[in-house]
Amino acid sequence: MSIHDILKKFPQVIIVEQKNDTVFATVSREDLAGVVTSLVDEHKLFLSSLYGTDNRKENQTFGVNVIFGDDANHQWLKLSASLPENDPRYPSITRTIMAAHWYERYMQDMFGVVAEGHPDSRRLVNHENIPEGVHPLQKDFIWNTKLEKANVAYPMHHISGEGIFEIPVGPIHAGIIEPGHFRFNVAGERILTLEGKLFFTHKGVEKLMEGKSPKDALPYVEGISGDMAASHSLAYIQAIETISNCNLTDRAKMLRTLVLELERLTMHIHDLANIGGMGTGYSFIAANGFRIKERMMRLSDDIFGNRFWREFISIGGVARDLSEMQLKNILEVSKDAYAEMNKIVNLALASDGFLDRLQTTGVLPLEAAKAFGALGIAARGSGLDRDVRRDHPYAAYEKYPTTVSLKKKGDVHSRYLVRIEEMKITIELIERLIAEMAGGGITTDIEIKDGFAIGAVESWRGEILCALEIKNGVIERCFPRDPSFCNWALFGIMGPGNIVPDFPLINKSLNLSYSGTDL
Amino acid sequence: MKFFQLLKILLFGPKVTENEKAIREFSENAQFEAVGQELKETIKRLYGGKSLRIRAVDAGSTNAEEIEFTALNNAYYDIDRFGLSFVASPRHCDMLFVSGPVTRNLENALKTTYEAAPSPCIVVALGDGAIDGGIWKDSYAVVGGVDKVIPVHIRIPGNPPRPIEILRGVLGALNQKNF
């Protein structure tokens, strides 16, 4: 059933228009939560993103926008509700749809919009030091405001009882990883509850992008999360190109797909080494895996002049052409890297001690994955069959469809196996792309228009959804939703029942970006 | 038979480590903002120029810097052979690697980490963000470069600096043959 057919059943929803693959609809704030619940529960649409807008200048309202993915029909639905500026409240969606919980808290901090009846309406992105009443994404908040230091409470959950201890960890961790704070409540070694406090690296990406021309904002997009620069820039650029009705050349599409898959291969090798080596202490896997990954990073350096596959995808195509020699070099290095890594992980999987650590650790049940809106490896490891490359094909994925690798058990082992299979699918795709690389130009002239579009990309971590609105040639609002934003809350489900020393392993099995979540 | 495969890779696997001499010689010529003479002498006196322990602190980076820090441990760079190694606690460290920009939410954590480290503690600001805030400069959520919060001795620019640049920067600034 298409989105139009579904919406016919809701007389309270007004369909505004359809542009490209997105249906725009509006609903009153009173009906919002009910309609969203029914769309997710009965009509099986996925709540893919939720964000606020400040429209006070145009019509004295704040906007609440919910984006749904209709995977079967390759479409998106943007359902918006308006809240009057003097009373920006609406009944909370989280009461019935768990996947909305962080989005609503985020919106509450950033816009001052209140989700009434939210089961957990504490602060999220604003830490203790941000004064009350500061909402950075309101249009009248100046981007370089020097805020006063405050000390507002930011309470965390804890349980009490005989023999229950609380272990605080972070924000500065023992390993070389990004900052975040975790609170374990434990009885002995067993985790009872686990809660994270993130947004330590909040740099104000969204605010900094506002008012900039789409081209000038690109460095910020590449800086959302350093290890997925290519994926984030592609999602953002796709949104620009959809707004401007730009048709790419075949060669540009294929080169973009190639670089995305190279990024995936590099980071899957990293994760397999990191989970296998650093997570379990089988250092042979880490030593060899990181050596192999270094070769991929050097390949990127040789070709693009940086080690992170970035500064290649550009608005209207790609920044430079790759010669036959370079393509041959890419194929050779990545094939070798795959073959060698495959050998290493097979050795790991033959070790009983290794499997013992991975199996039944950090189980994420399918029901929880669905309820929390899990994405990427976390979703596919639990049997949730979603992949943007198939469900909303972009770049060259329509012509070169990928198989989706699925595992059902939802433990660290399943996620390990998903990565191994995806690595194989990726290298096969790289081979095909290079063998069948189209000739011709790499850029298309593009005149950037005003409008709204969604750019979606399946990064190696999962689905990136970039909601972009351009007005008068500059960015009016951009919400680049990193897959980590949806996956962090999964730890509350995966952690309890495991022992504390397994947490680093579970953490590595998801390898979420702090910087991408914190924006 | 997996055991024999394991042995085979361990014993006959590729040797990829970068030539140590080349890195050292390059570092001696390199122009980096050096640590003050006084600090240099203290290091020599305290640690005999044999080894330095590093604590990495992410004060708000995009995580690219952290990937490069991790890379310093791989077989290509093998930071341990220079007497440098990463430790798990600031209480064990002689040197802080700080990547930034320093965000408001991490200002306190960075200060506390510096205070927890035994003095003298050499602070290295790694990457454009850590040096002056980079593209994030003046944002409401960012304090600025690392030197806005704690004293900085060595600055290594880059977005992010490559592992080899980090090595050369640190070795060059310390300018100690024995490191």
XYZ file of C-alpha atoms in Angstrom:
698
model
C 0.000 0.000 0.000
C 1.449 3.364 -0.958
C 1.700 6.286 1.457
C -1.189 8.035 -0.325
C -3.447 5.003 0.195
C -2.491 4.767 3.855
C -3.093 8.467 4.459
C -6.595 8.210 2.962
C -7.550 6.370 6.141
C -6.682 9.396 8.239
C -9.195 12.221 7.636
C -7.279 14.416 10.082
C -4.142 14.361 7.881
C -3.885 16.843 5.003
C -1.626 15.841 2.110
C 0.136 18.974 0.928
C 2.121 17.721 -2.034
C 4.476 15.062 -3.329
C 7.933 15.992 -4.533
C 10.408 13.398 -5.801
C 10.207 10.499 -3.354
C 8.776 12.461 -0.427
C 5.130 12.968 0.496
C 4.458 16.102 2.573
C 1.511 16.086 4.958
C 0.293 18.091 7.929
C -1.717 17.256 11.011
C -2.877 19.189 14.062
C -0.691 18.974 17.159
C -3.460 17.212 19.108
C -3.695 14.432 16.506
C 0.054 14.065 15.900
C 0.840 11.374 18.471
C -2.225 9.277 17.549
C -1.506 9.353 13.812
C 2.200 8.557 14.316
C 1.344 5.604 16.558
C -1.086 4.197 14.056
C 1.312 4.672 11.112
C 4.063 2.806 12.960
C 2.022 0.105 14.683
C -0.651 -0.705 12.091
C 0.874 0.385 8.808
C 4.439 -0.685 9.587
C 6.137 2.528 8.538
C 9.447 3.227 10.289
C 9.873 6.362 12.361
C 13.131 7.420 10.714
C 13.699 10.893 12.087
C 12.011 13.587 14.123
C 13.172 17.173 14.331
C 12.035 20.676 15.100
C 11.939 23.854 13.047
C 11.543 27.470 14.081
C 8.994 29.128 11.771
C 8.156 32.049 14.036
C 9.232 34.593 11.441
C 6.862 33.255 8.756
C 3.814 32.242 10.756
C 4.548 32.530 14.488
C 4.849 28.766 14.986
C 7.356 26.051 15.803
C 7.242 22.935 13.627
C 7.475 19.312 14.710
C 8.414 17.133 11.754
C 8.308 13.339 11.737
C 9.910 11.460 8.862
C 8.725 7.937 8.059
C 10.396 5.446 5.773
C 8.199 3.341 3.498
C 10.773 0.716 2.542
C 8.543 -1.341 0.229
C 7.667 1.627 -2.015
C 10.995 3.464 -1.689
C 9.262 6.556 -0.346
C 9.458 8.973 2.564
C 6.653 10.713 4.400
C 7.181 14.017 6.169
C 4.382 14.640 8.622
C 4.442 18.089 10.213
C 2.514 19.755 13.005
C 2.598 23.440 13.929
C 2.730 24.720 17.501
C 1.872 28.349 18.317
C 4.926 30.289 19.521
C 3.292 31.380 22.774
C 2.344 27.794 23.705
C 4.804 25.367 22.043
C 3.403 22.128 23.471
C 2.093 18.912 21.979
C 1.217 15.498 23.404
C 4.377 13.358 23.478
C 4.856 10.622 20.870
C 7.220 8.695 23.138
C 4.329 7.546 25.334
C 3.438 5.056 22.586
C 6.453 5.022 20.221
C 9.741 4.370 22.006
C 11.856 5.328 18.972
C 10.870 8.994 19.483
C 12.307 9.311 23.000
C 15.686 10.948 22.324
C 14.416 13.032 19.427
C 11.804 14.643 21.655
C 14.277 15.343 24.447
C 16.691 16.757 21.877
C 13.984 19.024 20.479
C 13.044 20.132 23.973
C 16.631 21.317 24.605
C 17.260 22.815 21.204
C 13.919 24.541 20.521
C 12.164 24.811 23.869
C 9.280 22.772 22.451
C 7.592 20.700 25.158
C 6.471 17.109 24.561
C 3.767 16.811 27.207
C 3.674 13.524 29.059
C 7.138 12.421 27.925
C 8.086 9.618 30.339
C 11.612 10.993 30.767
C 11.745 14.726 30.170
C 15.233 15.350 31.590
C 17.762 17.404 29.667
C 19.674 15.594 26.953
C 22.107 17.694 24.954
C 22.310 20.634 27.373
C 24.554 19.623 30.249
C 24.706 21.219 33.714
C 26.676 24.210 32.442
C 23.973 25.475 30.048
C 21.619 28.008 31.710
C 17.865 27.397 31.820
C 15.936 28.761 28.870
C 18.801 28.482 26.358
C 17.596 26.860 23.137
C 20.390 27.140 20.563
C 18.385 26.243 17.459
C 15.822 29.004 17.917
C 16.406 31.490 15.115
C 16.975 34.447 17.437
C 19.817 32.641 19.248
C 23.079 33.942 17.766
C 25.533 31.200 16.781
C 28.520 32.706 18.617
C 26.748 33.631 21.863
C 29.075 33.331 24.855
C 26.892 31.543 27.378
C 27.036 32.098 31.122
C 28.228 29.180 33.237
C 25.340 27.546 35.043
C 24.806 24.587 37.318
C 21.453 23.069 36.450
C 20.753 19.555 37.713
C 21.252 16.707 35.226
C 20.148 13.725 37.314
C 20.847 10.147 36.296
C 18.902 7.039 37.176
C 20.124 4.841 39.956
C 18.758 1.993 41.978
C 19.478 1.214 45.596
C 19.399 -1.898 47.728
C 21.640 -4.212 49.657
C 24.797 -5.091 47.734
C 24.037 -2.740 44.829
C 26.913 -0.600 43.661
C 27.108 2.188 41.169
C 30.078 2.397 38.790
C 30.568 5.706 36.979
C 32.738 5.525 33.850
C 33.999 8.422 31.748
C 33.707 10.900 30.119
C 37.475 10.393 29.716
C 37.863 6.669 29.042
C 40.784 4.325 29.596
C 41.139 3.482 25.919
C 41.658 5.840 23.021
C 37.996 6.491 22.331
C 35.608 9.407 22.320
C 34.138 10.897 25.495
C 30.882 9.744 27.042
C 29.724 8.968 30.557
C 28.200 5.628 31.572
C 26.543 4.700 34.821
C 26.391 1.022 35.747
C 24.285 -0.202 38.642
C 25.637 -3.629 39.521
C 25.104 -6.474 41.920
C 28.456 -8.210 42.049
C 29.704 -8.308 38.489
C 26.265 -8.470 36.921
C 24.907 -5.291 35.307
C 21.409 -4.382 36.543
C 20.944 -1.084 34.751
C 23.097 0.896 32.383
C 22.611 4.488 31.359
C 24.686 6.739 29.202
C 25.185 10.494 29.337
C 26.411 11.735 25.987
C 26.606 14.995 24.035
C 29.993 15.875 25.515
C 31.352 16.656 22.053
C 28.385 18.834 21.045
C 29.941 21.460 18.777
C 26.790 23.074 17.373
C 27.012 21.638 13.840
C 23.375 22.396 12.982
C 23.612 26.012 14.140
C 26.934 26.568 12.358
C 25.442 25.308 9.082
C 22.459 27.653 9.202
C 22.752 30.648 6.906
C 25.739 29.206 5.036
C 25.641 28.390 1.339
C 25.354 24.643 0.672
C 28.949 24.514 -0.552
C 30.407 26.401 2.431
C 28.665 24.035 4.857
C 30.338 20.928 3.434
C 33.380 20.929 5.803
C 30.994 20.813 8.781
C 29.206 17.816 7.301
C 32.502 16.004 6.791
C 33.331 16.840 10.401
C 30.171 15.303 11.859
C 31.941 12.007 12.349
C 35.505 11.649 11.085
C 35.262 7.940 10.297
C 32.203 8.284 8.059
C 33.029 11.518 6.240
C 32.199 10.106 2.801
C 28.790 8.760 3.879
C 27.722 11.956 5.647
C 28.794 14.165 2.766
C 26.949 11.924 0.296
C 23.690 12.053 2.295
C 23.932 15.831 2.485
C 24.867 16.299 -1.167
C 22.093 13.944 -2.303
C 19.593 16.150 -0.499
C 20.946 19.223 -2.329
C 20.800 17.423 -5.658
C 17.260 16.173 -5.109
C 16.108 19.725 -4.309
C 17.818 21.034 -7.446
C 16.674 18.194 -9.776
C 20.210 17.321 -10.741
C 20.827 14.180 -12.787
C 24.261 12.691 -12.318
C 26.409 11.005 -14.924
C 26.737 7.224 -14.664
C 30.421 7.489 -13.951
C 29.872 9.889 -11.041
C 27.252 7.547 -9.581
C 29.572 4.573 -9.835
C 32.569 6.409 -8.387
C 30.435 7.535 -5.450
C 29.294 3.986 -4.830
C 32.882 2.822 -5.049
C 34.147 5.263 -2.436
C 31.262 4.427 -0.076
C 32.072 0.730 -0.334
C 35.776 1.411 0.216
C 34.888 3.311 3.383
C 32.735 0.357 4.457
C 35.516 -2.139 3.796
C 38.062 -0.040 5.720
C 35.838 0.335 8.763
C 34.568 -3.264 8.771
C 38.190 -4.402 8.849
C 38.742 -1.986 11.735
C 35.718 -3.282 13.644
C 36.538 -6.943 13.087
C 40.043 -6.266 14.393
C 38.818 -4.121 17.262
C 36.097 -6.514 18.470
C 38.264 -9.573 17.947
C 41.488 -8.133 19.280
C 40.851 -5.329 21.754
C 37.435 -6.599 22.844
C 38.426 -10.123 23.786
C 42.174 -9.782 24.290
C 43.042 -11.984 21.288
C 45.730 -9.459 20.314
C 46.844 -11.399 17.246
C 43.592 -10.346 15.549
C 44.086 -6.687 16.449
C 47.749 -6.577 15.431
C 47.030 -8.039 12.016
C 43.683 -6.340 11.469
C 45.020 -2.856 12.218
C 47.970 -3.504 9.912
C 45.561 -4.421 7.107
C 43.369 -1.411 7.839
C 46.406 0.886 7.670
C 46.908 -0.269 4.069
C 43.372 0.837 3.201
C 43.937 4.220 4.854
C 47.173 4.640 2.908
C 45.290 3.788 -0.264
C 42.926 6.660 0.483
C 45.914 8.918 1.157
C 47.537 7.950 -2.160
C 44.421 8.696 -4.163
C 42.577 11.475 -2.339
C 45.364 13.056 -0.316
C 43.694 12.258 3.007
C 43.328 9.033 4.984
C 39.546 9.143 5.453
C 38.017 8.833 1.953
C 36.816 12.424 2.092
C 36.896 15.544 -0.095
C 35.925 13.364 -3.064
C 32.148 13.535 -3.337
C 31.161 17.021 -4.485
C 27.930 18.816 -5.352
C 26.950 17.643 -8.857
C 29.332 14.705 -9.056
C 32.782 13.919 -7.736
C 35.761 16.251 -7.233
C 38.237 14.431 -9.445
C 38.384 11.630 -11.948
C 40.188 8.391 -11.207
C 42.518 7.024 -13.844
C 42.605 3.410 -14.998
C 45.825 2.987 -13.033
C 44.237 4.298 -9.842
C 41.227 2.040 -10.233
C 43.530 -0.908 -10.764
C 45.484 0.043 -7.678
C 42.273 0.309 -5.627
C 41.147 -3.117 -6.777
C 44.485 -4.727 -6.029
C 44.915 -3.262 -2.546
C 41.339 -3.870 -1.428
C 41.265 -7.435 -2.758
C 44.467 -8.231 -0.896
C 43.178 -6.564 2.240
C 39.949 -8.565 2.082
C 41.687 -11.879 1.435
C 44.093 -11.363 4.290
C 41.460 -10.146 6.753
C 39.241 -13.082 5.876
C 42.060 -15.443 6.762
C 42.566 -13.690 10.108
C 38.888 -13.773 11.121
C 38.633 -17.444 10.163
C 41.438 -18.145 12.593
C 39.556 -16.191 15.235
C 36.289 -18.028 14.637
C 38.103 -21.364 15.037
C 38.998 -20.478 18.625
C 36.567 -21.740 21.258
C 37.724 -19.153 23.790
C 36.985 -16.412 21.304
C 33.500 -17.707 20.480
C 32.780 -18.091 24.160
C 33.238 -14.350 24.637
C 31.128 -13.407 21.615
C 28.204 -15.797 21.763
C 25.192 -14.893 23.944
C 26.897 -11.615 24.908
C 24.933 -8.372 24.588
C 21.752 -9.822 23.125
C 19.407 -7.383 21.408
C 16.007 -9.032 20.828
C 14.234 -8.271 17.541
C 11.291 -6.674 19.379
C 13.603 -4.214 21.120
C 15.459 -3.469 17.881
C 12.136 -2.564 16.255
C 10.832 -0.560 19.200
C 13.985 1.545 19.553
C 14.377 1.970 15.795
C 17.768 0.217 15.676
C 19.762 0.795 12.492
C 22.591 -0.764 10.537
C 24.609 -3.666 11.900
C 22.704 -3.640 15.209
C 19.398 -4.074 13.361
C 20.604 -6.704 10.900
C 22.351 -8.691 13.615
C 18.958 -9.040 15.310
C 17.070 -10.006 12.153
C 15.604 -6.576 11.338
C 15.813 -6.579 7.555
C 16.612 -2.976 6.638
C 19.243 -1.495 4.352
C 18.914 1.875 2.592
C 20.913 0.570 -0.354
C 18.001 -1.707 -1.167
C 15.059 0.157 0.406
C 15.770 3.648 -0.954
C 18.401 3.039 -3.648
C 20.773 5.901 -4.446
C 23.977 6.426 -6.459
C 24.572 3.219 -8.463
C 22.813 0.821 -6.064
C 19.730 0.580 -8.279
C 21.853 -0.934 -11.022
C 24.061 -2.833 -8.596
C 21.741 -4.175 -5.913
C 23.314 -5.574 -2.757
C 22.247 -8.571 -0.767
C 21.324 -7.808 2.818
C 23.163 -9.931 5.329
C 20.910 -10.997 8.213
C 21.499 -12.864 11.460
C 18.853 -13.703 14.008
C 20.468 -14.183 17.406
C 21.250 -10.539 18.119
C 24.433 -11.192 20.115
C 27.948 -9.835 19.555
C 28.715 -12.955 17.512
C 25.831 -12.227 15.116
C 27.054 -8.701 14.582
C 30.557 -10.065 13.981
C 29.230 -12.442 11.326
C 27.148 -9.714 9.660
C 30.319 -7.661 9.267
C 32.220 -10.603 7.776
C 29.447 -11.249 5.250
C 29.096 -7.573 4.382
C 32.835 -7.378 3.819
C 32.472 -10.160 1.227
C 29.483 -8.497 -0.469
C 31.412 -5.221 -0.522
C 34.527 -6.611 -2.161
C 32.404 -8.316 -4.824
C 30.663 -5.031 -5.510
C 33.987 -3.172 -5.714
C 35.218 -5.715 -8.265
C 32.087 -5.352 -10.383
C 32.113 -1.558 -10.220
C 35.717 -1.327 -11.339
C 35.277 -3.920 -14.091
C 32.168 -2.219 -15.487
C 33.084 1.406 -14.749
C 31.191 3.709 -17.097
C 33.082 6.292 -19.132
C 32.127 9.907 -19.622
C 32.064 13.015 -17.470
C 32.142 13.154 -13.694
C 30.216 16.349 -12.991
C 26.886 17.838 -13.956
C 26.165 21.560 -13.918
C 23.897 22.300 -11.034
C 21.912 25.365 -10.127
C 21.036 25.092 -6.468
C 17.344 25.741 -5.873
C 15.303 26.369 -2.753
C 13.262 23.585 -1.216
C 13.323 20.567 1.076
C 14.630 17.051 0.495
C 15.858 14.004 2.344
C 19.214 12.434 1.625
C 19.558 8.855 2.859
C 22.713 6.751 2.791
C 23.554 3.360 4.270
C 26.915 4.095 5.832
C 28.970 1.257 7.311
C 27.341 2.101 10.663
C 23.798 2.255 9.350
C 21.267 4.649 7.903
C 22.179 8.345 7.741
C 19.193 10.571 7.139
C 19.934 14.160 6.228
C 16.860 16.412 6.256
C 17.779 19.622 4.454
C 15.870 22.814 3.753
C 17.386 25.508 1.551
C 15.834 28.984 1.482
C 17.091 32.007 -0.458
C 20.140 30.005 -1.509
C 21.335 29.346 2.056
C 20.684 26.581 4.546
C 17.533 27.239 6.549
C 17.619 23.984 8.525
C 19.708 20.831 8.312
C 19.315 17.840 10.597
C 21.888 15.195 9.670
C 20.772 12.207 11.747
C 23.631 9.793 12.402
C 22.713 6.103 12.920
C 24.439 6.250 16.311
C 21.736 8.624 17.579
C 19.166 5.811 17.319
C 21.472 3.028 18.488
C 22.868 4.470 21.732
C 19.728 3.747 23.708
C 20.065 0.043 22.812
C 22.715 -0.315 25.513
C 19.982 -0.015 28.114
C 18.614 -3.295 26.720
C 21.855 -5.040 25.768
C 23.839 -4.282 28.905
C 21.746 -5.633 31.796
C 22.358 -9.319 32.541
C 25.916 -9.201 31.248
C 28.984 -8.784 33.425
C 30.767 -5.430 33.526
C 33.888 -6.656 31.642
C 31.654 -7.582 28.708
C 30.480 -4.011 28.261
C 33.570 -2.874 26.298
C 33.022 -5.828 23.980
C 29.339 -4.972 23.472
C 30.314 -1.341 22.932
C 32.854 -2.308 20.270
C 30.339 -4.606 18.581
C 28.218 -1.534 17.786
C 31.112 0.957 17.460
C 28.878 4.014 17.668
C 30.025 7.524 16.946
C 29.890 9.970 19.860
C 30.697 12.936 17.673
C 27.998 11.979 15.160
C 25.378 11.731 17.896
C 26.412 14.873 19.728
C 26.532 17.065 16.582
C 45.391 -27.132 11.734
C 44.415 -23.558 12.512
C 47.209 -23.489 15.075
C 49.836 -23.983 12.401
C 48.271 -21.267 10.271
C 48.470 -18.983 13.284
C 52.133 -19.857 13.807
C 52.854 -19.337 10.131
C 51.435 -15.808 10.176
C 53.148 -15.007 13.468
C 56.564 -16.187 12.290
C 56.505 -15.421 8.589
C 53.923 -12.631 8.335
C 54.801 -9.396 6.529
C 57.223 -6.977 8.147
C 55.852 -3.522 7.569
C 57.305 -1.306 10.287
C 58.540 2.090 9.091
C 62.278 2.700 9.215
C 63.098 4.241 12.578
C 66.147 6.130 11.364
C 64.190 7.924 8.662
C 61.649 9.181 11.192
C 64.318 10.349 13.637
C 66.388 12.147 11.040
C 63.335 13.887 9.666
C 62.258 14.941 13.160
C 65.594 16.586 13.860
C 65.236 18.870 10.863
C 61.581 19.476 11.337
C 60.342 22.866 12.478
C 57.752 22.396 15.152
C 56.854 24.614 18.020
C 59.247 23.228 20.579
C 58.858 22.833 24.318
C 60.680 25.358 26.444
C 64.260 24.657 27.440
C 63.302 24.389 31.085
C 60.718 21.699 30.458
C 63.120 19.849 28.215
C 65.692 19.685 30.961
C 63.089 18.546 33.472
C 62.085 15.697 31.218
C 65.675 14.629 30.878
C 66.261 14.850 34.602
C 63.077 13.030 35.592
C 62.813 10.337 33.003
C 66.420 10.076 31.880
C 65.220 10.495 28.324
C 64.150 6.866 28.189
C 60.401 6.806 27.971
C 57.235 8.863 28.104
C 53.714 7.689 28.882
C 50.882 9.307 26.972
C 47.239 9.775 27.935
C 44.928 10.606 25.016
C 42.092 13.020 25.785
C 39.317 13.717 23.316
C 38.157 17.223 24.171
C 35.571 17.376 21.393
C 37.167 16.087 18.191
C 35.389 14.534 15.207
C 36.966 11.143 16.120
C 39.364 11.203 13.152
C 42.170 12.146 15.569
C 41.372 9.147 17.765
C 41.637 6.858 14.745
C 45.103 8.240 14.056
C 46.145 7.796 17.709
C 45.068 4.173 17.489
C 47.039 3.856 14.262
C 50.214 4.880 16.125
C 50.031 1.490 17.832
C 49.861 -0.507 14.606
C 52.794 -2.374 13.139
C 53.649 0.412 10.698
C 54.367 3.057 13.336
C 54.869 0.932 16.452
C 55.116 3.869 18.837
C 56.499 1.701 21.664
C 59.934 1.410 20.080
C 60.443 5.141 20.669
C 59.758 4.733 24.370
C 56.313 6.256 23.920
C 53.137 4.404 24.863
C 49.508 5.085 25.670
C 48.307 4.526 29.232
C 44.823 4.136 30.669
C 44.916 6.790 33.377
C 46.100 10.392 33.564
C 47.726 9.457 36.872
C 50.245 7.335 34.959
C 51.067 9.833 32.249
C 53.854 12.274 31.451
C 52.206 13.674 28.374
C 48.656 14.506 27.291
C 47.546 14.194 23.672
C 44.557 16.495 23.401
C 42.340 16.591 20.319
C 39.727 19.290 20.120
C 38.158 21.859 19.797
C 37.423 21.968 23.509
C 33.653 21.890 23.865
C 31.837 23.552 26.755
C 30.686 20.155 27.928
C 34.269 18.849 28.140
C 36.044 21.900 29.535
C 35.776 20.607 33.074
C 36.789 17.042 32.195
C 39.898 18.303 30.401
C 40.867 20.473 33.371
C 40.343 17.604 35.803
C 42.395 15.262 33.641
C 45.250 17.771 33.570
C 45.056 18.209 37.331
C 45.083 14.442 37.850
C 48.280 14.065 35.854
C 51.537 14.319 37.845
C 53.510 17.444 37.004
C 55.390 18.285 34.940
C 52.944 17.215 32.277
C 53.658 17.972 28.630
C 50.519 18.918 26.721
C 50.354 18.297 22.987
C 47.502 19.931 21.036
C 46.810 17.727 18.031
C 44.920 18.936 15.012
C 43.584 22.283 13.823
C 40.624 22.115 16.201
C 42.845 21.658 19.253
C 45.155 24.487 18.212
C 42.613 27.292 17.814
C 39.156 25.745 17.454
C 39.457 25.258 13.684
C 36.170 25.509 11.793
C 34.241 25.277 15.075
C 35.857 28.427 16.503
C 33.472 30.813 18.317
C 30.526 28.403 18.229
C 28.276 28.735 21.282
C 29.123 25.145 22.208
C 32.897 25.469 21.907
C 35.398 27.067 24.304
C 38.183 27.183 21.706
C 41.702 25.806 21.438
C 43.224 23.680 24.201
C 45.336 26.627 25.420
C 42.148 28.383 26.535
C 41.849 25.735 29.264
C 45.298 24.310 30.052
C 48.859 25.280 29.045
C 50.010 23.810 25.730
C 53.631 22.932 24.934
C 53.556 21.317 21.516
C 51.198 22.054 18.609
C 50.843 19.667 15.685
C 48.551 20.986 12.942
C 46.511 18.861 10.541
C 42.951 17.792 9.963
C 43.799 15.361 11.488
C 47.628 15.109 11.480
C 48.799 11.805 9.959
C 50.362 9.318 12.401
C 53.772 9.934 10.876
C 53.312 13.678 11.385
C 52.348 13.098 15.018
C 55.468 10.995 15.568
C 57.731 13.508 13.881
C 56.071 16.362 15.726
C 56.505 14.816 19.143
C 60.010 13.497 18.555
C 61.062 16.710 16.833
C 59.751 18.907 19.622
C 61.433 16.852 22.311
C 64.513 16.677 20.105
C 65.912 13.890 22.205
C 67.955 11.251 20.486
C 67.199 8.812 23.227
C 63.454 8.909 22.920
